[in-house]
mmCIF file with all atom_site columns, C-alpha atoms in Angstrom:
data_model
loop_
_atom_site.group_PDB
_atom_site.id
_atom_site.type_symbol
_atom_site.label_atom_id
_atom_site.label_alt_id
_atom_site.label_comp_id
_atom_site.label_asym_id
_atom_site.label_entity_id
_atom_site.label_seq_id
_atom_site.pdbx_PDB_ins_code
_atom_site.Cartn_x
_atom_site.Cartn_y
_atom_site.Cartn_z
_atom_site.occupancy
_atom_site.B_iso_or_equiv
_atom_site.pdbx_formal_charge
_atom_site.auth_seq_id
_atom_site.auth_comp_id
_atom_site.auth_asym_id
_atom_site.auth_atom_id
_atom_site.pdbx_PDB_model_num
ATOM 1   C CA . MET A 1 1   ? -11.549 -9.026  -32.065 1.00 63.00 ? 1   MET A CA 1
ATOM 2   C CA . LYS A 1 2   ? -14.023 -8.123  -29.365 1.00 75.00 ? 2   LYS A CA 1
ATOM 3   C CA . LYS A 1 3   ? -14.561 -4.420  -28.646 1.00 91.00 ? 3   LYS A CA 1
ATOM 4   C CA . LYS A 1 4   ? -13.977 -2.929  -25.216 1.00 95.00 ? 4   LYS A CA 1
ATOM 5   C CA . ILE A 1 5   ? -12.402 -4.199  -21.989 1.00 97.00 ? 5   ILE A CA 1
ATOM 6   C CA . PHE A 1 6   ? -11.770 -2.346  -18.763 1.00 98.00 ? 6   PHE A CA 1
ATOM 7   C CA . LEU A 1 7   ? -8.784  -3.202  -16.398 1.00 98.00 ? 7   LEU A CA 1
ATOM 8   C CA . ILE A 1 8   ? -9.409  -1.711  -12.884 1.00 98.00 ? 8   ILE A CA 1
ATOM 9   C CA . SER A 1 9   ? -6.904  -1.215  -10.167 1.00 98.00 ? 9   SER A CA 1
ATOM 10  C CA . GLY A 1 10  ? -8.559  -0.691  -6.801  1.00 96.00 ? 10  GLY A CA 1
ATOM 11  C CA . GLY A 1 11  ? -11.564 -2.995  -7.522  1.00 96.00 ? 11  GLY A CA 1
ATOM 12  C CA . SER A 1 12  ? -12.628 -2.968  -3.917  1.00 95.00 ? 12  SER A CA 1
ATOM 13  C CA . SER A 1 13  ? -12.513 0.923   -3.588  1.00 94.00 ? 13  SER A CA 1
ATOM 14  C CA . ASP A 1 14  ? -15.938 2.379   -2.431  1.00 91.00 ? 14  ASP A CA 1
ATOM 15  C CA . ILE A 1 15  ? -15.933 4.641   -5.666  1.00 93.00 ? 15  ILE A CA 1
ATOM 16  C CA . PHE A 1 16  ? -15.704 1.648   -8.096  1.00 96.00 ? 16  PHE A CA 1
ATOM 17  C CA . GLN A 1 17  ? -18.041 -0.392  -5.911  1.00 95.00 ? 17  GLN A CA 1
ATOM 18  C CA . ASN A 1 18  ? -20.525 2.332   -6.077  1.00 93.00 ? 18  ASN A CA 1
ATOM 19  C CA . LEU A 1 19  ? -20.187 2.536   -9.778  1.00 95.00 ? 19  LEU A CA 1
ATOM 20  C CA . VAL A 1 20  ? -20.730 -1.200  -10.122 1.00 96.00 ? 20  VAL A CA 1
ATOM 21  C CA . LYS A 1 21  ? -23.823 -1.058  -7.890  1.00 93.00 ? 21  LYS A CA 1
ATOM 22  C CA . GLU A 1 22  ? -25.076 1.587   -10.054 1.00 92.00 ? 22  GLU A CA 1
ATOM 23  C CA . ASN A 1 23  ? -24.566 -0.616  -13.052 1.00 92.00 ? 23  ASN A CA 1
ATOM 24  C CA . TYR A 1 24  ? -22.239 1.458   -15.041 1.00 93.00 ? 24  TYR A CA 1
ATOM 25  C CA . PHE A 1 25  ? -20.196 -1.370  -16.091 1.00 92.00 ? 25  PHE A CA 1
ATOM 26  C CA . ASN A 1 26  ? -22.990 -3.717  -17.116 1.00 88.00 ? 26  ASN A CA 1
ATOM 27  C CA . LYS A 1 27  ? -22.110 -3.725  -20.689 1.00 87.00 ? 27  LYS A CA 1
ATOM 28  C CA . SER A 1 28  ? -18.343 -4.311  -20.878 1.00 92.00 ? 28  SER A CA 1
ATOM 29  C CA . LYS A 1 29  ? -15.895 -6.865  -19.778 1.00 96.00 ? 29  LYS A CA 1
ATOM 30  C CA . VAL A 1 30  ? -13.942 -5.802  -16.613 1.00 97.00 ? 30  VAL A CA 1
ATOM 31  C CA . ILE A 1 31  ? -11.094 -7.205  -14.835 1.00 97.00 ? 31  ILE A CA 1
ATOM 32  C CA . ALA A 1 32  ? -10.683 -5.664  -11.490 1.00 97.00 ? 32  ALA A CA 1
ATOM 33  C CA . ILE A 1 33  ? -7.677  -6.042  -9.356  1.00 96.00 ? 33  ILE A CA 1
ATOM 34  C CA . PHE A 1 34  ? -8.274  -5.681  -5.684  1.00 95.00 ? 34  PHE A CA 1
ATOM 35  C CA . ASN A 1 35  ? -6.433  -6.017  -2.273  1.00 90.00 ? 35  ASN A CA 1
ATOM 36  C CA . SER A 1 36  ? -8.927  -6.036  0.473   1.00 84.00 ? 36  SER A CA 1
ATOM 37  C CA . LYS A 1 37  ? -11.230 -8.106  2.627   1.00 78.00 ? 37  LYS A CA 1
ATOM 38  C CA . LYS A 1 38  ? -14.266 -6.113  1.825   1.00 83.00 ? 38  LYS A CA 1
ATOM 39  C CA . LYS A 1 39  ? -17.227 -7.765  0.316   1.00 89.00 ? 39  LYS A CA 1
ATOM 40  C CA . LEU A 1 40  ? -17.437 -7.094  -3.314  1.00 96.00 ? 40  LEU A CA 1
ATOM 41  C CA . ILE A 1 41  ? -20.462 -6.679  -5.488  1.00 95.00 ? 41  ILE A CA 1
ATOM 42  C CA . LYS A 1 42  ? -20.739 -9.390  -8.005  1.00 93.00 ? 42  LYS A CA 1
ATOM 43  C CA . ASN A 1 43  ? -21.535 -8.894  -11.521 1.00 93.00 ? 43  ASN A CA 1
ATOM 44  C CA . LYS A 1 44  ? -21.463 -11.312 -14.555 1.00 93.00 ? 44  LYS A CA 1
ATOM 45  C CA . ASN A 1 45  ? -19.154 -9.014  -16.489 1.00 94.00 ? 45  ASN A CA 1
ATOM 46  C CA . ILE A 1 46  ? -16.555 -8.363  -13.738 1.00 97.00 ? 46  ILE A CA 1
ATOM 47  C CA . GLU A 1 47  ? -13.723 -10.872 -12.947 1.00 96.00 ? 47  GLU A CA 1
ATOM 48  C CA . TYR A 1 48  ? -12.123 -10.039 -9.758  1.00 96.00 ? 48  TYR A CA 1
ATOM 49  C CA . LEU A 1 49  ? -8.407  -10.742 -9.080  1.00 95.00 ? 49  LEU A CA 1
ATOM 50  C CA . LYS A 1 50  ? -6.794  -10.461 -5.575  1.00 94.00 ? 50  LYS A CA 1
ATOM 51  C CA . LEU A 1 51  ? -3.287  -9.294  -5.653  1.00 93.00 ? 51  LEU A CA 1
ATOM 52  C CA . ASP A 1 52  ? -0.883  -8.319  -2.970  1.00 90.00 ? 52  ASP A CA 1
ATOM 53  C CA . TYR A 1 53  ? -0.037  -4.695  -3.798  1.00 88.00 ? 53  TYR A CA 1
ATOM 54  C CA . LYS A 1 54  ? 3.097   -4.889  -1.681  1.00 81.00 ? 54  LYS A CA 1
ATOM 55  C CA . LYS A 1 55  ? 4.731   -7.386  -4.369  1.00 82.00 ? 55  LYS A CA 1
ATOM 56  C CA . LYS A 1 56  ? 5.277   -6.988  -8.032  1.00 81.00 ? 56  LYS A CA 1
ATOM 57  C CA . ILE A 1 57  ? 1.953   -6.827  -10.014 1.00 86.00 ? 57  ILE A CA 1
ATOM 58  C CA . ASN A 1 58  ? 1.978   -9.948  -12.284 1.00 86.00 ? 58  ASN A CA 1
ATOM 59  C CA . LEU A 1 59  ? -0.947  -10.010 -14.931 1.00 93.00 ? 59  LEU A CA 1
ATOM 60  C CA . LYS A 1 60  ? 0.594   -12.456 -17.417 1.00 90.00 ? 60  LYS A CA 1
ATOM 61  C CA . ILE A 1 61  ? -2.173  -14.866 -17.030 1.00 90.00 ? 61  ILE A CA 1
ATOM 62  C CA . TYR A 1 62  ? -4.438  -12.307 -18.498 1.00 94.00 ? 62  TYR A CA 1
ATOM 63  C CA . GLU A 1 63  ? -2.408  -11.688 -21.812 1.00 95.00 ? 63  GLU A CA 1
ATOM 64  C CA . GLU A 1 64  ? -4.420  -13.960 -23.794 1.00 94.00 ? 64  GLU A CA 1
ATOM 65  C CA . ILE A 1 65  ? -7.533  -12.001 -22.787 1.00 95.00 ? 65  ILE A CA 1
ATOM 66  C CA . PHE A 1 66  ? -6.235  -8.623  -23.623 1.00 96.00 ? 66  PHE A CA 1
ATOM 67  C CA . ILE A 1 67  ? -4.956  -9.709  -27.173 1.00 95.00 ? 67  ILE A CA 1
ATOM 68  C CA . LYS A 1 68  ? -8.690  -10.260 -28.067 1.00 95.00 ? 68  LYS A CA 1
ATOM 69  C CA . TYR A 1 69  ? -9.896  -6.586  -27.368 1.00 96.00 ? 69  TYR A CA 1
ATOM 70  C CA . LYS A 1 70  ? -9.305  -3.658  -29.726 1.00 95.00 ? 70  LYS A CA 1
ATOM 71  C CA . LYS A 1 71  ? -10.098 -1.088  -26.960 1.00 97.00 ? 71  LYS A CA 1
ATOM 72  C CA . ILE A 1 72  ? -8.681  -1.343  -23.615 1.00 98.00 ? 72  ILE A CA 1
ATOM 73  C CA . ILE A 1 73  ? -9.174  1.128   -20.718 1.00 98.00 ? 73  ILE A CA 1
ATOM 74  C CA . PHE A 1 74  ? -7.079  1.192   -17.638 1.00 98.00 ? 74  PHE A CA 1
ATOM 75  C CA . ILE A 1 75  ? -8.596  2.927   -14.700 1.00 98.00 ? 75  ILE A CA 1
ATOM 76  C CA . ASN A 1 76  ? -6.477  3.375   -11.423 1.00 98.00 ? 76  ASN A CA 1
ATOM 77  C CA . PHE A 1 77  ? -8.843  3.701   -8.428  1.00 96.00 ? 77  PHE A CA 1
ATOM 78  C CA . ALA A 1 78  ? -6.140  2.216   -5.963  1.00 94.00 ? 78  ALA A CA 1
ATOM 79  C CA . SER A 1 79  ? -5.677  4.372   -3.100  1.00 89.00 ? 79  SER A CA 1
ATOM 80  C CA . LYS A 1 80  ? -4.642  4.134   0.636   1.00 87.00 ? 80  LYS A CA 1
ATOM 81  C CA . LYS A 1 81  ? -4.521  7.082   3.203   1.00 83.00 ? 81  LYS A CA 1
ATOM 82  C CA . THR A 1 82  ? -2.576  7.053   6.259   1.00 82.00 ? 82  THR A CA 1
ATOM 83  C CA . ASN A 1 83  ? -2.723  10.123  8.421   1.00 82.00 ? 83  ASN A CA 1
ATOM 84  C CA . GLU A 1 84  ? 0.355   10.828  10.389  1.00 88.00 ? 84  GLU A CA 1
ATOM 85  C CA . ILE A 1 85  ? 2.429   13.638  11.360  1.00 90.00 ? 85  ILE A CA 1
ATOM 86  C CA . PHE A 1 86  ? 5.792   13.688  9.445   1.00 92.00 ? 86  PHE A CA 1
ATOM 87  C CA . LEU A 1 87  ? 8.108   12.942  12.442  1.00 92.00 ? 87  LEU A CA 1
ATOM 88  C CA . ASN A 1 88  ? 6.091   9.977   13.314  1.00 93.00 ? 88  ASN A CA 1
ATOM 89  C CA . ILE A 1 89  ? 5.781   8.391   9.968   1.00 91.00 ? 89  ILE A CA 1
ATOM 90  C CA . ASN A 1 90  ? 7.120   4.771   10.024  1.00 91.00 ? 90  ASN A CA 1
ATOM 91  C CA . LYS A 1 91  ? 9.007   3.852   6.829   1.00 92.00 ? 91  LYS A CA 1
ATOM 92  C CA . ASN A 1 92  ? 7.217   0.621   6.505   1.00 92.00 ? 92  ASN A CA 1
ATOM 93  C CA . ASP A 1 93  ? 3.880   2.425   6.272   1.00 91.00 ? 93  ASP A CA 1
ATOM 94  C CA . PHE A 1 94  ? 5.406   4.925   3.822   1.00 92.00 ? 94  PHE A CA 1
ATOM 95  C CA . MET A 1 95  ? 6.367   2.056   1.655   1.00 93.00 ? 95  MET A CA 1
ATOM 96  C CA . ARG A 1 96  ? 3.113   0.266   1.944   1.00 91.00 ? 96  ARG A CA 1
ATOM 97  C CA . ASP A 1 97  ? 1.117   3.230   0.909   1.00 91.00 ? 97  ASP A CA 1
ATOM 98  C CA . ILE A 1 98  ? 3.550   4.052   -2.001  1.00 93.00 ? 98  ILE A CA 1
ATOM 99  C CA . ASN A 1 99  ? 3.329   0.514   -3.093  1.00 93.00 ? 99  ASN A CA 1
ATOM 100 C CA . ILE A 1 100 ? -0.354  0.685   -3.232  1.00 91.00 ? 100 ILE A CA 1
ATOM 101 C CA . ASN A 1 101 ? -0.928  4.237   -4.619  1.00 93.00 ? 101 ASN A CA 1
ATOM 102 C CA . THR A 1 102 ? 2.046   4.784   -6.971  1.00 95.00 ? 102 THR A CA 1
ATOM 103 C CA . LEU A 1 103 ? 4.136   1.535   -7.615  1.00 95.00 ? 103 LEU A CA 1
ATOM 104 C CA . SER A 1 104 ? 0.967   -0.558  -8.731  1.00 95.00 ? 104 SER A CA 1
ATOM 105 C CA . TYR A 1 105 ? 0.017   2.126   -11.050 1.00 97.00 ? 105 TYR A CA 1
ATOM 106 C CA . PHE A 1 106 ? 3.362   2.244   -12.653 1.00 96.00 ? 106 PHE A CA 1
ATOM 107 C CA . SER A 1 107 ? 3.489   -1.787  -12.866 1.00 96.00 ? 107 SER A CA 1
ATOM 108 C CA . ILE A 1 108 ? 0.217   -2.034  -14.411 1.00 97.00 ? 108 ILE A CA 1
ATOM 109 C CA . CYS A 1 109 ? 0.765   0.819   -17.100 1.00 98.00 ? 109 CYS A CA 1
ATOM 110 C CA . GLN A 1 110 ? 4.029   -1.088  -17.960 1.00 97.00 ? 110 GLN A CA 1
ATOM 111 C CA . PHE A 1 111 ? 1.973   -4.212  -18.550 1.00 97.00 ? 111 PHE A CA 1
ATOM 112 C CA . ILE A 1 112 ? -1.131  -2.899  -20.255 1.00 98.00 ? 112 ILE A CA 1
ATOM 113 C CA . ILE A 1 113 ? 0.355   -0.206  -22.587 1.00 98.00 ? 113 ILE A CA 1
ATOM 114 C CA . PRO A 1 114 ? 2.170   -2.726  -25.096 1.00 98.00 ? 114 PRO A CA 1
ATOM 115 C CA . PHE A 1 115 ? -1.385  -3.959  -25.729 1.00 98.00 ? 115 PHE A CA 1
ATOM 116 C CA . MET A 1 116 ? -2.737  -0.539  -26.383 1.00 98.00 ? 116 MET A CA 1
ATOM 117 C CA . ILE A 1 117 ? 0.005   0.337   -28.654 1.00 98.00 ? 117 ILE A CA 1
ATOM 118 C CA . LYS A 1 118 ? -0.668  -2.829  -30.789 1.00 97.00 ? 118 LYS A CA 1
ATOM 119 C CA . ASN A 1 119 ? -4.292  -1.445  -31.101 1.00 97.00 ? 119 ASN A CA 1
ATOM 120 C CA . ASN A 1 120 ? -3.111  1.895   -31.781 1.00 98.00 ? 120 ASN A CA 1
ATOM 121 C CA . TRP A 1 121 ? -5.898  3.013   -29.008 1.00 98.00 ? 121 TRP A CA 1
ATOM 122 C CA . GLY A 1 122 ? -5.772  3.165   -25.452 1.00 98.00 ? 122 GLY A CA 1
ATOM 123 C CA . ARG A 1 123 ? -7.095  5.176   -22.545 1.00 98.00 ? 123 ARG A CA 1
ATOM 124 C CA . ILE A 1 124 ? -5.337  5.617   -19.094 1.00 98.00 ? 124 ILE A CA 1
ATOM 125 C CA . ILE A 1 125 ? -7.342  7.339   -16.287 1.00 98.00 ? 125 ILE A CA 1
ATOM 126 C CA . ASN A 1 126 ? -5.692  8.012   -13.133 1.00 98.00 ? 126 ASN A CA 1
ATOM 127 C CA . ILE A 1 127 ? -8.130  8.762   -10.290 1.00 96.00 ? 127 ILE A CA 1
ATOM 128 C CA . SER A 1 128 ? -6.659  11.042  -8.053  1.00 94.00 ? 128 SER A CA 1
ATOM 129 C CA . SER A 1 129 ? -7.648  13.703  -5.279  1.00 88.00 ? 129 SER A CA 1
ATOM 130 C CA . THR A 1 130 ? -7.893  17.594  -5.062  1.00 84.00 ? 130 THR A CA 1
ATOM 131 C CA . GLY A 1 131 ? -7.886  17.584  -1.295  1.00 74.00 ? 131 GLY A CA 1
ATOM 132 C CA . GLY A 1 132 ? -4.640  15.030  -1.397  1.00 72.00 ? 132 GLY A CA 1
ATOM 133 C CA . GLU A 1 133 ? -2.870  17.067  -3.767  1.00 72.00 ? 133 GLU A CA 1
ATOM 134 C CA . LYS A 1 134 ? -3.373  20.305  -1.844  1.00 74.00 ? 134 LYS A CA 1
ATOM 135 C CA . GLY A 1 135 ? -1.942  18.515  1.225   1.00 73.00 ? 135 GLY A CA 1
ATOM 136 C CA . ASP A 1 136 ? -2.729  19.053  4.864   1.00 78.00 ? 136 ASP A CA 1
ATOM 137 C CA . VAL A 1 137 ? -1.566  18.220  8.401   1.00 83.00 ? 137 VAL A CA 1
ATOM 138 C CA . GLY A 1 138 ? -0.499  14.436  8.405   1.00 83.00 ? 138 GLY A CA 1
ATOM 139 C CA . THR A 1 139 ? -1.053  13.704  4.747   1.00 84.00 ? 139 THR A CA 1
ATOM 140 C CA . THR A 1 140 ? 2.734   13.448  3.727   1.00 90.00 ? 140 THR A CA 1
ATOM 141 C CA . ILE A 1 141 ? 2.551   9.953   2.267   1.00 90.00 ? 141 ILE A CA 1
ATOM 142 C CA . TYR A 1 142 ? -0.727  10.497  0.593   1.00 89.00 ? 142 TYR A CA 1
ATOM 143 C CA . THR A 1 143 ? -0.074  13.693  -1.039  1.00 90.00 ? 143 THR A CA 1
ATOM 144 C CA . SER A 1 144 ? 3.494   12.561  -2.127  1.00 92.00 ? 144 SER A CA 1
ATOM 145 C CA . SER A 1 145 ? 2.144   9.298   -3.693  1.00 93.00 ? 145 SER A CA 1
ATOM 146 C CA . LYS A 1 146 ? -0.838  11.209  -5.422  1.00 92.00 ? 146 LYS A CA 1
ATOM 147 C CA . LEU A 1 147 ? 1.639   13.804  -6.993  1.00 93.00 ? 147 LEU A CA 1
ATOM 148 C CA . ALA A 1 148 ? 4.060   10.961  -8.152  1.00 95.00 ? 148 ALA A CA 1
ATOM 149 C CA . SER A 1 149 ? 1.084   9.390   -9.707  1.00 96.00 ? 149 SER A CA 1
ATOM 150 C CA . ASN A 1 150 ? 0.165   12.242  -11.525 1.00 95.00 ? 150 ASN A CA 1
ATOM 151 C CA . GLY A 1 151 ? 3.724   12.988  -12.639 1.00 96.00 ? 151 GLY A CA 1
ATOM 152 C CA . ILE A 1 152 ? 3.581   9.464   -14.245 1.00 98.00 ? 152 ILE A CA 1
ATOM 153 C CA . THR A 1 153 ? 0.377   10.262  -16.018 1.00 98.00 ? 153 THR A CA 1
ATOM 154 C CA . ASN A 1 154 ? 1.790   13.506  -17.264 1.00 98.00 ? 154 ASN A CA 1
ATOM 155 C CA . ILE A 1 155 ? 4.859   11.771  -18.910 1.00 98.00 ? 155 ILE A CA 1
ATOM 156 C CA . LEU A 1 156 ? 2.573   8.950   -20.245 1.00 98.00 ? 156 LEU A CA 1
ATOM 157 C CA . SER A 1 157 ? 0.452   11.503  -22.161 1.00 98.00 ? 157 SER A CA 1
ATOM 158 C CA . LYS A 1 158 ? 3.945   12.770  -23.932 1.00 98.00 ? 158 LYS A CA 1
ATOM 159 C CA . GLU A 1 159 ? 5.276   9.407   -24.690 1.00 98.00 ? 159 GLU A CA 1
ATOM 160 C CA . PHE A 1 160 ? 2.342   7.507   -26.080 1.00 98.00 ? 160 PHE A CA 1
ATOM 161 C CA . ALA A 1 161 ? 0.025   9.947   -27.677 1.00 98.00 ? 161 ALA A CA 1
ATOM 162 C CA . ARG A 1 162 ? 1.308   8.943   -30.993 1.00 98.00 ? 162 ARG A CA 1
ATOM 163 C CA . PHE A 1 163 ? -0.005  5.457   -30.707 1.00 98.00 ? 163 PHE A CA 1
ATOM 164 C CA . GLY A 1 164 ? -3.734  6.842   -30.052 1.00 98.00 ? 164 GLY A CA 1
ATOM 165 C CA . ILE A 1 165 ? -3.270  6.478   -26.023 1.00 98.00 ? 165 ILE A CA 1
ATOM 166 C CA . THR A 1 166 ? -4.446  9.247   -24.040 1.00 98.00 ? 166 THR A CA 1
ATOM 167 C CA . SER A 1 167 ? -3.429  9.598   -20.333 1.00 98.00 ? 167 SER A CA 1
ATOM 168 C CA . ASN A 1 168 ? -5.656  11.772  -18.033 1.00 98.00 ? 168 ASN A CA 1
ATOM 169 C CA . THR A 1 169 ? -6.138  12.385  -14.333 1.00 97.00 ? 169 THR A CA 1
ATOM 170 C CA . ILE A 1 170 ? -9.746  12.672  -12.650 1.00 97.00 ? 170 ILE A CA 1
ATOM 171 C CA . LYS A 1 171 ? -9.332  14.702  -9.257  1.00 95.00 ? 171 LYS A CA 1
ATOM 172 C CA . LEU A 1 172 ? -12.111 14.010  -7.040  1.00 93.00 ? 172 LEU A CA 1
ATOM 173 C CA . GLY A 1 173 ? -13.369 15.842  -3.978  1.00 90.00 ? 173 GLY A CA 1
ATOM 174 C CA . ASN A 1 174 ? -15.769 14.611  -1.410  1.00 88.00 ? 174 ASN A CA 1
ATOM 175 C CA . PHE A 1 175 ? -18.374 11.851  -2.053  1.00 88.00 ? 175 PHE A CA 1
ATOM 176 C CA . ASN A 1 176 ? -20.840 10.355  0.357   1.00 82.00 ? 176 ASN A CA 1
ATOM 177 C CA . THR A 1 177 ? -18.551 7.095   0.468   1.00 78.00 ? 177 THR A CA 1
ATOM 178 C CA . GLY A 1 178 ? -15.224 5.794   1.840   1.00 71.00 ? 178 GLY A CA 1
ATOM 179 C CA . MET A 1 179 ? -12.895 8.427   3.222   1.00 72.00 ? 179 MET A CA 1
ATOM 180 C CA . PHE A 1 180 ? -15.587 11.138  3.781   1.00 79.00 ? 180 PHE A CA 1
ATOM 181 C CA . LEU A 1 181 ? -17.777 8.791   5.852   1.00 78.00 ? 181 LEU A CA 1
ATOM 182 C CA . ASN A 1 182 ? -14.961 7.834   8.078   1.00 77.00 ? 182 ASN A CA 1
ATOM 183 C CA . LEU A 1 183 ? -14.407 11.538  9.104   1.00 78.00 ? 183 LEU A CA 1
ATOM 184 C CA . ASN A 1 184 ? -15.681 12.920  12.393  1.00 81.00 ? 184 ASN A CA 1
ATOM 185 C CA . GLU A 1 185 ? -18.780 14.923  12.266  1.00 89.00 ? 185 GLU A CA 1
ATOM 186 C CA . ASN A 1 186 ? -16.970 18.318  12.701  1.00 87.00 ? 186 ASN A CA 1
ATOM 187 C CA . LEU A 1 187 ? -14.556 17.594  10.032  1.00 82.00 ? 187 LEU A CA 1
ATOM 188 C CA . LYS A 1 188 ? -17.414 16.738  7.914   1.00 85.00 ? 188 LYS A CA 1
ATOM 189 C CA . LYS A 1 189 ? -19.106 19.902  8.625   1.00 89.00 ? 189 LYS A CA 1
ATOM 190 C CA . LYS A 1 190 ? -15.916 22.009  7.938   1.00 87.00 ? 190 LYS A CA 1
ATOM 191 C CA . ILE A 1 191 ? -15.466 20.397  4.508   1.00 86.00 ? 191 ILE A CA 1
ATOM 192 C CA . LEU A 1 192 ? -19.134 20.706  3.363   1.00 90.00 ? 192 LEU A CA 1
ATOM 193 C CA . ASN A 1 193 ? -19.036 24.322  4.365   1.00 90.00 ? 193 ASN A CA 1
ATOM 194 C CA . GLU A 1 194 ? -16.047 24.990  2.008   1.00 88.00 ? 194 GLU A CA 1
ATOM 195 C CA . ILE A 1 195 ? -17.711 23.530  -0.980  1.00 90.00 ? 195 ILE A CA 1
ATOM 196 C CA . PRO A 1 196 ? -19.785 26.087  -2.597  1.00 93.00 ? 196 PRO A CA 1
ATOM 197 C CA . SER A 1 197 ? -22.799 23.773  -2.947  1.00 91.00 ? 197 SER A CA 1
ATOM 198 C CA . LYS A 1 198 ? -22.675 22.484  0.623   1.00 91.00 ? 198 LYS A CA 1
ATOM 199 C CA . LYS A 1 199 ? -22.716 18.833  -0.364  1.00 91.00 ? 199 LYS A CA 1
ATOM 200 C CA . THR A 1 200 ? -20.941 15.849  -1.477  1.00 91.00 ? 200 THR A CA 1
ATOM 201 C CA . GLY A 1 201 ? -20.706 14.707  -4.992  1.00 89.00 ? 201 GLY A CA 1
ATOM 202 C CA . GLN A 1 202 ? -22.621 11.916  -6.720  1.00 91.00 ? 202 GLN A CA 1
ATOM 203 C CA . VAL A 1 203 ? -20.845 8.925   -8.474  1.00 92.00 ? 203 VAL A CA 1
ATOM 204 C CA . ALA A 1 204 ? -22.692 9.490   -11.608 1.00 93.00 ? 204 ALA A CA 1
ATOM 205 C CA . ASN A 1 205 ? -20.451 12.567  -12.298 1.00 95.00 ? 205 ASN A CA 1
ATOM 206 C CA . ILE A 1 206 ? -17.439 10.440  -12.170 1.00 96.00 ? 206 ILE A CA 1
ATOM 207 C CA . TYR A 1 207 ? -18.760 7.961   -14.891 1.00 95.00 ? 207 TYR A CA 1
ATOM 208 C CA . LYS A 1 208 ? -19.635 10.912  -16.917 1.00 96.00 ? 208 LYS A CA 1
ATOM 209 C CA . ALA A 1 209 ? -16.091 12.123  -16.847 1.00 97.00 ? 209 ALA A CA 1
ATOM 210 C CA . ILE A 1 210 ? -14.734 8.633   -17.634 1.00 97.00 ? 210 ILE A CA 1
ATOM 211 C CA . ASN A 1 211 ? -17.191 8.314   -20.495 1.00 96.00 ? 211 ASN A CA 1
ATOM 212 C CA . PHE A 1 212 ? -16.101 11.825  -21.987 1.00 97.00 ? 212 PHE A CA 1
ATOM 213 C CA . ILE A 1 213 ? -12.439 10.704  -21.812 1.00 98.00 ? 213 ILE A CA 1
ATOM 214 C CA . LEU A 1 214 ? -13.213 7.386   -23.512 1.00 97.00 ? 214 LEU A CA 1
ATOM 215 C CA . ASN A 1 215 ? -15.004 9.107   -26.462 1.00 96.00 ? 215 ASN A CA 1
ATOM 216 C CA . SER A 1 216 ? -12.406 12.068  -26.797 1.00 97.00 ? 216 SER A CA 1
ATOM 217 C CA . ASP A 1 217 ? -9.179  11.506  -28.715 1.00 97.00 ? 217 ASP A CA 1
ATOM 218 C CA . TYR A 1 218 ? -8.068  14.997  -28.130 1.00 98.00 ? 218 TYR A CA 1
ATOM 219 C CA . THR A 1 219 ? -8.318  15.217  -24.417 1.00 98.00 ? 219 THR A CA 1
ATOM 220 C CA . ASN A 1 220 ? -4.724  14.194  -23.158 1.00 98.00 ? 220 ASN A CA 1
ATOM 221 C CA . ASN A 1 221 ? -3.014  15.081  -19.927 1.00 98.00 ? 221 ASN A CA 1
ATOM 222 C CA . ALA A 1 222 ? -6.010  16.778  -18.703 1.00 98.00 ? 222 ALA A CA 1
ATOM 223 C CA . ASN A 1 223 ? -6.754  17.270  -15.054 1.00 96.00 ? 223 ASN A CA 1
ATOM 224 C CA . ILE A 1 224 ? -10.688 16.994  -14.565 1.00 96.00 ? 224 ILE A CA 1
ATOM 225 C CA . ASN A 1 225 ? -11.688 18.172  -11.224 1.00 95.00 ? 225 ASN A CA 1
ATOM 226 C CA . ILE A 1 226 ? -14.881 16.824  -9.769  1.00 95.00 ? 226 ILE A CA 1
ATOM 227 C CA . ASP A 1 227 ? -15.014 18.377  -6.443  1.00 92.00 ? 227 ASP A CA 1
ATOM 228 C CA . GLY A 1 228 ? -17.947 20.923  -6.625  1.00 92.00 ? 228 GLY A CA 1
ATOM 229 C CA . GLY A 1 229 ? -15.374 23.861  -6.410  1.00 89.00 ? 229 GLY A CA 1
ATOM 230 C CA . TYR A 1 230 ? -13.850 22.597  -3.092  1.00 82.00 ? 230 TYR A CA 1
ATOM 231 C CA . ARG A 1 231 ? -10.012 23.674  -3.005  1.00 69.00 ? 231 ARG A CA 1
#
C-alpha cells in the first residue's frame, strides 16, 4: 500500500492555493475538490475535481484510489461567506452557504471515514474561523454554518477515536488573502488594531498546525487558534 494521501474540500480557497504555491503539498498525493471559476495552481501531485456543492457530493470514482493508501487525511477548507442583515436573508442564499460550509463536510466525512476505519488511522481537520464563530452583524449564515461544522467535528472525535481517527478544528484569524483582502480599508485597519501584533498571519503557520495534528495521535477534538490573539 502507498503511504499518504490528502483529500481537500475547498481546493480553490485562497488559503489552500497559497499553501500549494509555497510547495507544502509537493511530497504527497492530493485530491482537491473545488467549485469555483478561479484559476488554480497546477501541481503534478494534485488532482483537481470540480463538483457542484449544491448537490450531493459523490466521490465513488475515487474509491479504488483511497483503498491503496494507508494514511488518509481529509482537510475541509470549503467556505462561503454572505454578509446580510438577518431580516434580509434569502432562504436560497442560506441553503447555498449551508451546503458549501456544512453539508459538503458532512457528506465527505461519511464517504471517507470507512476507509480510515479499515486502515485504523485517519485525520479529519476542519478549517474554521475565530471571527466567524464570534459572530458579527450580518454573519448569521456564516456563523451558523461554522458552528454546525464544529459540532460535527466534536462528535466525530468521540465516535471514531477508537479506530485511530482524530478530528480537530483549526480556527483561523486574518491572513493577507481572500476575505481579508476584500474588506474595505477602514475595516482592515480596525481589525489590525485589534490584533496584538498588529499584523496578519502567514500561511506557513497553518501548515505547521496541520503537520502537528498529522503527527499527534493524542490530539483529538482540539480547537487550535491561529489568529494572533484576535478575538
